[in-house]
């Protein structure tokens, strides 16, 4: 894996563009992209309240995924008396949902955005997190092995889909600072894993830890009510500014050769 990761990184560096419109250095050279300091970008992103709501929500989806990668096998071994090998095999199903479920979340966010604007994206985010939290509670109270596996699969789909829908919102929070905001929100996943990991360590049973996890996820879903992105509709009120909606994520076109000649 280390060799593959290193080779991929070098390949991407030399053959890819920074954006669909070209490399940032070329865009800045032609005056089509402003110079923004990394410190100013991070400060602006960190001062945005929406960033921290998405931080918490990402902690409740990607953080849950990281926690399940560690806890699922132990849970099936202890709760259902499975062998270590069998429990690990069952737990691995959770990760396989990544092959498509995260993309489904992003796709659903895009489709709802096309119909309802930002409100559509926030609705998708809220529904996915709510269903995820509900499935955790059902999973914790399922005493049948086959039923627990089925519930875990559905639970996993909602977890990965919520990750995709979260990053469907991130680029709109403050477009010039998208990189910094994406980094902060991404860190929420690791923070969530640490928090949920402590719950699994400190509580008497895994069932109690799953119940706590489910309740926290449901609370995070309601935080969508507090998302207020400038120029866009919120979950319950406001409307999208059509001018912002069309230009927020647009990358300026580089100057043409004719402009240079002129």
PDB file of C-alpha atoms in Angstrom:
ATOM      1  CA  UNK A   1       0.000   0.000   0.000  1.00  0.00           C
ATOM      2  CA  UNK A   2       2.830   2.424   0.760  1.00  0.00           C
ATOM      3  CA  UNK A   3       4.357   1.957  -2.710  1.00  0.00           C
ATOM      4  CA  UNK A   4       0.971   2.338  -4.412  1.00  0.00           C
ATOM      5  CA  UNK A   5       0.189   5.500  -2.412  1.00  0.00           C
ATOM      6  CA  UNK A   6       3.614   7.027  -3.154  1.00  0.00           C
ATOM      7  CA  UNK A   7       3.379   6.222  -6.873  1.00  0.00           C
ATOM      8  CA  UNK A   8      -0.151   7.595  -7.111  1.00  0.00           C
ATOM      9  CA  UNK A   9       0.852  10.828  -5.391  1.00  0.00           C
ATOM     10  CA  UNK A  10       3.789  11.406  -7.754  1.00  0.00           C
ATOM     11  CA  UNK A  11       1.637  10.582 -10.780  1.00  0.00           C
ATOM     12  CA  UNK A  12      -1.138  12.965  -9.755  1.00  0.00           C
ATOM     13  CA  UNK A  13       1.395  15.750  -9.091  1.00  0.00           C
ATOM     14  CA  UNK A  14       2.885  15.563 -12.582  1.00  0.00           C
ATOM     15  CA  UNK A  15      -0.109  14.800 -14.830  1.00  0.00           C
ATOM     16  CA  UNK A  16      -3.144  16.435 -13.165  1.00  0.00           C
ATOM     17  CA  UNK A  17      -4.481  19.990 -13.190  1.00  0.00           C
ATOM     18  CA  UNK A  18      -5.349  21.929 -10.044  1.00  0.00           C
ATOM     19  CA  UNK A  19      -8.893  22.606 -11.268  1.00  0.00           C
ATOM     20  CA  UNK A  20     -11.138  21.980 -14.294  1.00  0.00           C
ATOM     21  CA  UNK A  21      -9.973  25.314 -15.742  1.00  0.00           C
ATOM     22  CA  UNK A  22      -6.253  24.697 -15.343  1.00  0.00           C
ATOM     23  CA  UNK A  23      -3.483  25.115 -12.824  1.00  0.00           C
ATOM     24  CA  UNK A  24      -3.746  27.739 -10.115  1.00  0.00           C
ATOM     25  CA  UNK A  25      -0.368  29.203 -11.059  1.00  0.00           C
ATOM     26  CA  UNK A  26      -1.610  29.930 -14.587  1.00  0.00           C
ATOM     27  CA  UNK A  27      -4.888  31.381 -13.338  1.00  0.00           C
ATOM     28  CA  UNK A  28      -3.040  33.673 -10.926  1.00  0.00           C
ATOM     29  CA  UNK A  29      -0.548  34.650 -13.621  1.00  0.00           C
ATOM     30  CA  UNK A  30      -3.388  35.846 -15.854  1.00  0.00           C
ATOM     31  CA  UNK A  31      -5.113  37.630 -12.980  1.00  0.00           C
ATOM     32  CA  UNK A  32      -8.106  35.304 -13.046  1.00  0.00           C
ATOM     33  CA  UNK A  33      -7.570  33.982  -9.523  1.00  0.00           C
ATOM     34  CA  UNK A  34      -6.811  36.184  -6.503  1.00  0.00           C
ATOM     35  CA  UNK A  35      -3.876  35.521  -4.216  1.00  0.00           C
ATOM     36  CA  UNK A  36      -5.166  34.300  -0.842  1.00  0.00           C
ATOM     37  CA  UNK A  37      -2.829  33.565   2.045  1.00  0.00           C
ATOM     38  CA  UNK A  38      -3.201  30.183   3.708  1.00  0.00           C
ATOM     39  CA  UNK A  39      -3.501  31.814   7.138  1.00  0.00           C
ATOM     40  CA  UNK A  40      -6.266  34.166   6.006  1.00  0.00           C
ATOM     41  CA  UNK A  41      -8.112  31.305   4.315  1.00  0.00           C
ATOM     42  CA  UNK A  42      -7.947  29.122   7.415  1.00  0.00           C
ATOM     43  CA  UNK A  43      -8.993  31.969   9.692  1.00  0.00           C
ATOM     44  CA  UNK A  44     -11.983  32.809   7.534  1.00  0.00           C
ATOM     45  CA  UNK A  45     -13.031  29.170   7.310  1.00  0.00           C
ATOM     46  CA  UNK A  46     -12.615  28.580  11.033  1.00  0.00           C
ATOM     47  CA  UNK A  47     -14.665  31.673  11.910  1.00  0.00           C
ATOM     48  CA  UNK A  48     -17.632  30.453   9.875  1.00  0.00           C
ATOM     49  CA  UNK A  49     -20.277  28.886  12.133  1.00  0.00           C
ATOM     50  CA  UNK A  50     -21.447  26.537   9.364  1.00  0.00           C
ATOM     51  CA  UNK A  51     -17.985  24.970   9.262  1.00  0.00           C
ATOM     52  CA  UNK A  52     -18.345  23.703  12.819  1.00  0.00           C
ATOM     53  CA  UNK A  53     -21.858  22.383  12.287  1.00  0.00           C
ATOM     54  CA  UNK A  54     -20.546  20.316   9.380  1.00  0.00           C
ATOM     55  CA  UNK A  55     -17.555  19.367  11.568  1.00  0.00           C
ATOM     56  CA  UNK A  56     -19.958  17.836  14.103  1.00  0.00           C
ATOM     57  CA  UNK A  57     -22.077  16.164  11.432  1.00  0.00           C
ATOM     58  CA  UNK A  58     -19.037  14.666   9.742  1.00  0.00           C
ATOM     59  CA  UNK A  59     -17.903  13.411  13.144  1.00  0.00           C
ATOM     60  CA  UNK A  60     -21.240  11.594  13.267  1.00  0.00           C
ATOM     61  CA  UNK A  61     -20.768   9.846   9.929  1.00  0.00           C
ATOM     62  CA  UNK A  62     -17.072   9.387   9.104  1.00  0.00           C
ATOM     63  CA  UNK A  63     -16.261   9.217  12.816  1.00  0.00           C
ATOM     64  CA  UNK A  64     -18.863   6.469  13.132  1.00  0.00           C
ATOM     65  CA  UNK A  65     -17.311   4.614  10.207  1.00  0.00           C
ATOM     66  CA  UNK A  66     -13.872   4.678  11.819  1.00  0.00           C
ATOM     67  CA  UNK A  67     -15.359   3.526  15.110  1.00  0.00           C
ATOM     68  CA  UNK A  68     -17.243   0.675  13.457  1.00  0.00           C
ATOM     69  CA  UNK A  69     -14.071  -0.487  11.735  1.00  0.00           C
ATOM     70  CA  UNK A  70     -12.639  -1.090  15.207  1.00  0.00           C
ATOM     71  CA  UNK A  71     -15.720  -2.114  17.177  1.00  0.00           C
ATOM     72  CA  UNK A  72     -17.875  -4.187  14.833  1.00  0.00           C
ATOM     73  CA  UNK A  73     -15.764  -7.361  14.900  1.00  0.00           C
ATOM     74  CA  UNK A  74     -15.515  -7.311  18.704  1.00  0.00           C
ATOM     75  CA  UNK A  75     -19.248  -6.713  18.981  1.00  0.00           C
ATOM     76  CA  UNK A  76     -20.154  -9.693  16.806  1.00  0.00           C
ATOM     77  CA  UNK A  77     -17.673 -11.893  18.638  1.00  0.00           C
ATOM     78  CA  UNK A  78     -18.916 -10.985  22.102  1.00  0.00           C
ATOM     79  CA  UNK A  79     -22.622 -10.439  21.448  1.00  0.00           C
ATOM     80  CA  UNK A  80     -23.227 -13.348  19.072  1.00  0.00           C
ATOM     81  CA  UNK A  81     -20.422 -15.732  20.141  1.00  0.00           C
ATOM     82  CA  UNK A  82     -18.751 -15.725  16.733  1.00  0.00           C
ATOM     83  CA  UNK A  83     -15.178 -16.794  16.163  1.00  0.00           C
ATOM     84  CA  UNK A  84     -12.630 -14.045  15.582  1.00  0.00           C
ATOM     85  CA  UNK A  85     -12.403 -14.960  11.890  1.00  0.00           C
ATOM     86  CA  UNK A  86     -16.175 -15.042  11.386  1.00  0.00           C
ATOM     87  CA  UNK A  87     -16.696 -11.799  13.290  1.00  0.00           C
ATOM     88  CA  UNK A  88     -14.015 -10.048  11.223  1.00  0.00           C
ATOM     89  CA  UNK A  89     -15.575 -11.293   7.996  1.00  0.00           C
ATOM     90  CA  UNK A  90     -19.009 -10.029   9.026  1.00  0.00           C
ATOM     91  CA  UNK A  91     -17.613  -6.673  10.138  1.00  0.00           C
ATOM     92  CA  UNK A  92     -15.801  -6.211   6.816  1.00  0.00           C
ATOM     93  CA  UNK A  93     -19.198  -5.932   5.092  1.00  0.00           C
ATOM     94  CA  UNK A  94     -19.537  -2.495   6.667  1.00  0.00           C
ATOM     95  CA  UNK A  95     -16.538  -1.194   4.730  1.00  0.00           C
ATOM     96  CA  UNK A  96     -17.635  -2.713   1.423  1.00  0.00           C
ATOM     97  CA  UNK A  97     -20.569  -0.312   1.301  1.00  0.00           C
ATOM     98  CA  UNK A  98     -18.005   2.408   0.557  1.00  0.00           C
ATOM     99  CA  UNK A  99     -17.851   1.146  -3.011  1.00  0.00           C
ATOM    100  CA  UNK A 100     -21.099   2.913  -3.859  1.00  0.00           C
ATOM    101  CA  UNK A 101     -22.864   4.408  -0.842  1.00  0.00           C
ATOM    102  CA  UNK A 102     -20.759   7.555  -0.470  1.00  0.00           C
ATOM    103  CA  UNK A 103     -21.353   8.350  -4.131  1.00  0.00           C
ATOM    104  CA  UNK A 104     -25.079   7.866  -3.627  1.00  0.00           C
ATOM    105  CA  UNK A 105     -25.029  10.522  -0.916  1.00  0.00           C
ATOM    106  CA  UNK A 106     -23.278  13.028  -3.146  1.00  0.00           C
ATOM    107  CA  UNK A 107     -25.512  12.181  -6.117  1.00  0.00           C
ATOM    108  CA  UNK A 108     -28.663  12.591  -4.033  1.00  0.00           C
ATOM    109  CA  UNK A 109     -27.382  15.936  -2.769  1.00  0.00           C
ATOM    110  CA  UNK A 110     -26.761  17.118  -6.340  1.00  0.00           C
ATOM    111  CA  UNK A 111     -30.191  15.983  -7.543  1.00  0.00           C
ATOM    112  CA  UNK A 112     -31.991  17.715  -4.698  1.00  0.00           C
ATOM    113  CA  UNK A 113     -29.889  20.817  -5.272  1.00  0.00           C
ATOM    114  CA  UNK A 114     -31.084  20.880  -8.875  1.00  0.00           C
ATOM    115  CA  UNK A 115     -34.699  20.763  -7.684  1.00  0.00           C
ATOM    116  CA  UNK A 116     -34.647  22.805  -4.477  1.00  0.00           C
ATOM    117  CA  UNK A 117     -31.276  24.545  -4.292  1.00  0.00           C
ATOM    118  CA  UNK A 118     -29.321  24.514  -1.037  1.00  0.00           C
ATOM    119  CA  UNK A 119     -32.446  23.558   0.919  1.00  0.00           C
ATOM    120  CA  UNK A 120     -32.454  20.305  -1.012  1.00  0.00           C
ATOM    121  CA  UNK A 121     -28.867  19.545  -0.015  1.00  0.00           C
ATOM    122  CA  UNK A 122     -29.613  20.248   3.647  1.00  0.00           C
ATOM    123  CA  UNK A 123     -32.739  18.068   3.524  1.00  0.00           C
ATOM    124  CA  UNK A 124     -30.699  15.160   2.160  1.00  0.00           C
ATOM    125  CA  UNK A 125     -28.094  15.691   4.882  1.00  0.00           C
ATOM    126  CA  UNK A 126     -30.747  15.754   7.604  1.00  0.00           C
ATOM    127  CA  UNK A 127     -32.602  12.694   6.357  1.00  0.00           C
ATOM    128  CA  UNK A 128     -29.435  10.609   5.964  1.00  0.00           C
ATOM    129  CA  UNK A 129     -28.159  11.462   9.450  1.00  0.00           C
ATOM    130  CA  UNK A 130     -31.589  10.816  10.976  1.00  0.00           C
ATOM    131  CA  UNK A 131     -31.852   7.426   9.295  1.00  0.00           C
ATOM    132  CA  UNK A 132     -28.273   6.619  10.308  1.00  0.00           C
ATOM    133  CA  UNK A 133     -28.988   7.396  13.954  1.00  0.00           C
ATOM    134  CA  UNK A 134     -32.186   5.363  13.887  1.00  0.00           C
ATOM    135  CA  UNK A 135     -30.406   2.381  12.356  1.00  0.00           C
ATOM    136  CA  UNK A 136     -27.726   2.481  15.071  1.00  0.00           C
ATOM    137  CA  UNK A 137     -30.416   2.233  17.739  1.00  0.00           C
ATOM    138  CA  UNK A 138     -32.108  -0.628  15.894  1.00  0.00           C
ATOM    139  CA  UNK A 139     -28.728  -2.365  15.475  1.00  0.00           C
ATOM    140  CA  UNK A 140     -28.017  -2.078  19.188  1.00  0.00           C
ATOM    141  CA  UNK A 141     -31.337  -3.750  20.018  1.00  0.00           C
ATOM    142  CA  UNK A 142     -31.204  -6.547  17.437  1.00  0.00           C
ATOM    143  CA  UNK A 143     -30.566  -9.887  19.121  1.00  0.00           C
ATOM    144  CA  UNK A 144     -30.653 -12.075  16.002  1.00  0.00           C
ATOM    145  CA  UNK A 145     -27.371 -12.505  14.080  1.00  0.00           C
ATOM    146  CA  UNK A 146     -28.897 -12.461  10.610  1.00  0.00           C
ATOM    147  CA  UNK A 147     -31.027  -9.458  11.495  1.00  0.00           C
ATOM    148  CA  UNK A 148     -28.027  -7.636  12.948  1.00  0.00           C
ATOM    149  CA  UNK A 149     -26.061  -8.176   9.726  1.00  0.00           C
ATOM    150  CA  UNK A 150     -28.903  -6.842   7.581  1.00  0.00           C
ATOM    151  CA  UNK A 151     -29.369  -3.821   9.835  1.00  0.00           C
ATOM    152  CA  UNK A 152     -25.620  -3.173   9.814  1.00  0.00           C
ATOM    153  CA  UNK A 153     -25.587  -3.130   6.014  1.00  0.00           C
ATOM    154  CA  UNK A 154     -28.420  -0.592   5.865  1.00  0.00           C
ATOM    155  CA  UNK A 155     -26.778   1.380   8.668  1.00  0.00           C
ATOM    156  CA  UNK A 156     -23.491   1.429   6.741  1.00  0.00           C
ATOM    157  CA  UNK A 157     -25.176   2.718   3.590  1.00  0.00           C
ATOM    158  CA  UNK A 158     -26.591   5.691   5.484  1.00  0.00           C
ATOM    159  CA  UNK A 159     -23.218   6.348   7.156  1.00  0.00           C
ATOM    160  CA  UNK A 160     -21.314   6.499   3.866  1.00  0.00           C
ATOM    161  CA  UNK A 161     -24.084   8.425   2.102  1.00  0.00           C
ATOM    162  CA  UNK A 162     -24.054  11.073   4.848  1.00  0.00           C
ATOM    163  CA  UNK A 163     -20.336  11.512   4.259  1.00  0.00           C
ATOM    164  CA  UNK A 164     -21.007  12.230   0.594  1.00  0.00           C
ATOM    165  CA  UNK A 165     -23.849  14.656   1.324  1.00  0.00           C
ATOM    166  CA  UNK A 166     -21.692  16.548   3.835  1.00  0.00           C
ATOM    167  CA  UNK A 167     -19.149  17.345   1.159  1.00  0.00           C
ATOM    168  CA  UNK A 168     -21.975  18.296  -1.164  1.00  0.00           C
ATOM    169  CA  UNK A 169     -22.490  21.295   1.148  1.00  0.00           C
ATOM    170  CA  UNK A 170     -18.874  22.153   2.019  1.00  0.00           C
ATOM    171  CA  UNK A 171     -17.942  23.991  -1.229  1.00  0.00           C
ATOM    172  CA  UNK A 172     -20.803  26.466  -0.750  1.00  0.00           C
ATOM    173  CA  UNK A 173     -19.978  27.557   2.803  1.00  0.00           C
ATOM    174  CA  UNK A 174     -17.319  30.067   1.704  1.00  0.00           C
ATOM    175  CA  UNK A 175     -16.028  29.252  -1.804  1.00  0.00           C
ATOM    176  CA  UNK A 176     -12.695  31.148  -1.594  1.00  0.00           C
ATOM    177  CA  UNK A 177     -11.826  29.179   1.565  1.00  0.00           C
ATOM    178  CA  UNK A 178     -13.114  25.777   0.460  1.00  0.00           C
ATOM    179  CA  UNK A 179      -9.781  24.025   1.042  1.00  0.00           C
ATOM    180  CA  UNK A 180      -9.495  25.190   4.643  1.00  0.00           C
ATOM    181  CA  UNK A 181     -13.136  24.396   5.382  1.00  0.00           C
ATOM    182  CA  UNK A 182     -12.819  20.950   3.817  1.00  0.00           C
ATOM    183  CA  UNK A 183      -9.795  20.269   6.021  1.00  0.00           C
ATOM    184  CA  UNK A 184     -11.561  21.358   9.199  1.00  0.00           C
ATOM    185  CA  UNK A 185     -14.676  19.335   8.391  1.00  0.00           C
ATOM    186  CA  UNK A 186     -12.551  16.312   7.518  1.00  0.00           C
ATOM    187  CA  UNK A 187     -10.839  16.561  10.897  1.00  0.00           C
ATOM    188  CA  UNK A 188     -14.281  16.180  12.436  1.00  0.00           C
ATOM    189  CA  UNK A 189     -14.274  12.557  11.335  1.00  0.00           C
ATOM    190  CA  UNK A 190     -11.167  11.796  13.362  1.00  0.00           C
ATOM    191  CA  UNK A 191     -12.481  13.768  16.328  1.00  0.00           C
ATOM    192  CA  UNK A 192     -15.719  11.804  16.201  1.00  0.00           C
ATOM    193  CA  UNK A 193     -13.835   8.510  16.119  1.00  0.00           C
ATOM    194  CA  UNK A 194     -11.912   9.499  19.242  1.00  0.00           C
ATOM    195  CA  UNK A 195     -15.080  10.550  21.062  1.00  0.00           C
ATOM    196  CA  UNK A 196     -17.073   7.451  20.158  1.00  0.00           C
ATOM    197  CA  UNK A 197     -14.037   5.288  20.865  1.00  0.00           C
ATOM    198  CA  UNK A 198     -13.951   6.632  24.411  1.00  0.00           C
ATOM    199  CA  UNK A 199     -17.624   5.772  24.795  1.00  0.00           C
ATOM    200  CA  UNK A 200     -16.969   2.181  23.770  1.00  0.00           C
ATOM    201  CA  UNK A 201     -14.054   2.040  26.191  1.00  0.00           C
ATOM    202  CA  UNK A 202     -15.733   3.619  29.212  1.00  0.00           C
ATOM    203  CA  UNK A 203     -19.269   2.217  29.071  1.00  0.00           C
ATOM    204  CA  UNK A 204     -20.068  -1.190  30.506  1.00  0.00           C
ATOM    205  CA  UNK A 205     -21.380  -2.761  27.301  1.00  0.00           C
ATOM    206  CA  UNK A 206     -21.136  -2.188  23.569  1.00  0.00           C
ATOM    207  CA  UNK A 207     -24.909  -1.986  23.444  1.00  0.00           C
ATOM    208  CA  UNK A 208     -24.864   1.086  25.689  1.00  0.00           C
ATOM    209  CA  UNK A 209     -22.149   2.646  23.547  1.00  0.00           C
ATOM    210  CA  UNK A 210     -24.200   2.087  20.390  1.00  0.00           C
ATOM    211  CA  UNK A 211     -27.231   3.697  22.027  1.00  0.00           C
ATOM    212  CA  UNK A 212     -25.164   6.745  22.980  1.00  0.00           C
ATOM    213  CA  UNK A 213     -23.785   6.877  19.448  1.00  0.00           C
ATOM    214  CA  UNK A 214     -27.266   6.716  17.914  1.00  0.00           C
ATOM    215  CA  UNK A 215     -28.592   9.505  20.135  1.00  0.00           C
ATOM    216  CA  UNK A 216     -25.631  11.766  19.330  1.00  0.00           C
ATOM    217  CA  UNK A 217     -26.138  11.189  15.600  1.00  0.00           C
ATOM    218  CA  UNK A 218     -29.827  12.087  15.858  1.00  0.00           C
ATOM    219  CA  UNK A 219     -28.929  15.302  17.699  1.00  0.00           C
ATOM    220  CA  UNK A 220     -26.414  16.169  14.974  1.00  0.00           C
ATOM    221  CA  UNK A 221     -29.145  15.791  12.354  1.00  0.00           C
ATOM    222  CA  UNK A 222     -31.175  18.516  14.052  1.00  0.00           C
ATOM    223  CA  UNK A 223     -28.176  20.841  13.860  1.00  0.00           C
ATOM    224  CA  UNK A 224     -29.039  21.230  10.172  1.00  0.00           C
ATOM    225  CA  UNK A 225     -31.639  23.743  11.353  1.00  0.00           C
ATOM    226  CA  UNK A 226     -28.750  26.062  12.234  1.00  0.00           C
ATOM    227  CA  UNK A 227     -27.031  25.972   8.841  1.00  0.00           C
ATOM    228  CA  UNK A 228     -27.216  29.457   7.320  1.00  0.00           C
ATOM    229  CA  UNK A 229     -25.097  29.873   4.205  1.00  0.00           C
ATOM    230  CA  UNK A 230     -24.934  33.383   2.788  1.00  0.00           C
ATOM    231  CA  UNK A 231     -26.935  33.699  -0.414  1.00  0.00           C
ATOM    232  CA  UNK A 232     -28.630  30.327   0.016  1.00  0.00           C
ATOM    233  CA  UNK A 233     -31.821  29.025   1.558  1.00  0.00           C
ATOM    234  CA  UNK A 234     -31.723  27.380   4.968  1.00  0.00           C
ATOM    235  CA  UNK A 235     -33.705  24.301   5.925  1.00  0.00           C
ATOM    236  CA  UNK A 236     -36.843  26.207   6.924  1.00  0.00           C
ATOM    237  CA  UNK A 237     -36.588  29.722   5.517  1.00  0.00           C
ATOM    238  CA  UNK A 238     -34.934  32.010   2.997  1.00  0.00           C
ATOM    239  CA  UNK A 239     -34.256  31.531  -0.688  1.00  0.00           C
ATOM    240  CA  UNK A 240     -31.277  31.044  -2.962  1.00  0.00           C
ATOM    241  CA  UNK A 241     -29.749  34.064  -4.654  1.00  0.00           C
ATOM    242  CA  UNK A 242     -29.645  32.997  -8.339  1.00  0.00           C
ATOM    243  CA  UNK A 243     -26.512  35.042  -8.990  1.00  0.00           C
ATOM    244  CA  UNK A 244     -24.579  33.389  -6.179  1.00  0.00           C
ATOM    245  CA  UNK A 245     -25.954  30.006  -7.117  1.00  0.00           C
ATOM    246  CA  UNK A 246     -24.563  30.298 -10.623  1.00  0.00           C
ATOM    247  CA  UNK A 247     -21.176  31.761  -9.804  1.00  0.00           C
ATOM    248  CA  UNK A 248     -20.207  30.490  -6.352  1.00  0.00           C
ATOM    249  CA  UNK A 249     -18.341  27.439  -7.583  1.00  0.00           C
ATOM    250  CA  UNK A 250     -17.348  28.718 -10.994  1.00  0.00           C
ATOM    251  CA  UNK A 251     -13.654  28.954 -11.774  1.00  0.00           C
ATOM    252  CA  UNK A 252     -12.799  32.016 -13.893  1.00  0.00           C
ATOM    253  CA  UNK A 253     -11.916  31.328 -17.491  1.00  0.00           C
ATOM    254  CA  UNK A 254      -8.238  31.953 -18.338  1.00  0.00           C
ATOM    255  CA  UNK A 255      -7.577  34.849 -20.665  1.00  0.00           C
ATOM    256  CA  UNK A 256      -7.489  33.807 -24.276  1.00  0.00           C
ATOM    257  CA  UNK A 257      -4.609  34.246 -26.666  1.00  0.00           C
ATOM    258  CA  UNK A 258      -6.438  37.119 -28.325  1.00  0.00           C
ATOM    259  CA  UNK A 259      -6.579  38.982 -25.024  1.00  0.00           C
ATOM    260  CA  UNK A 260      -2.834  38.477 -24.543  1.00  0.00           C
ATOM    261  CA  UNK A 261      -2.086  39.771 -28.020  1.00  0.00           C
ATOM    262  CA  UNK A 262      -4.249  42.806 -27.392  1.00  0.00           C
TER     263      UNK A 262
END
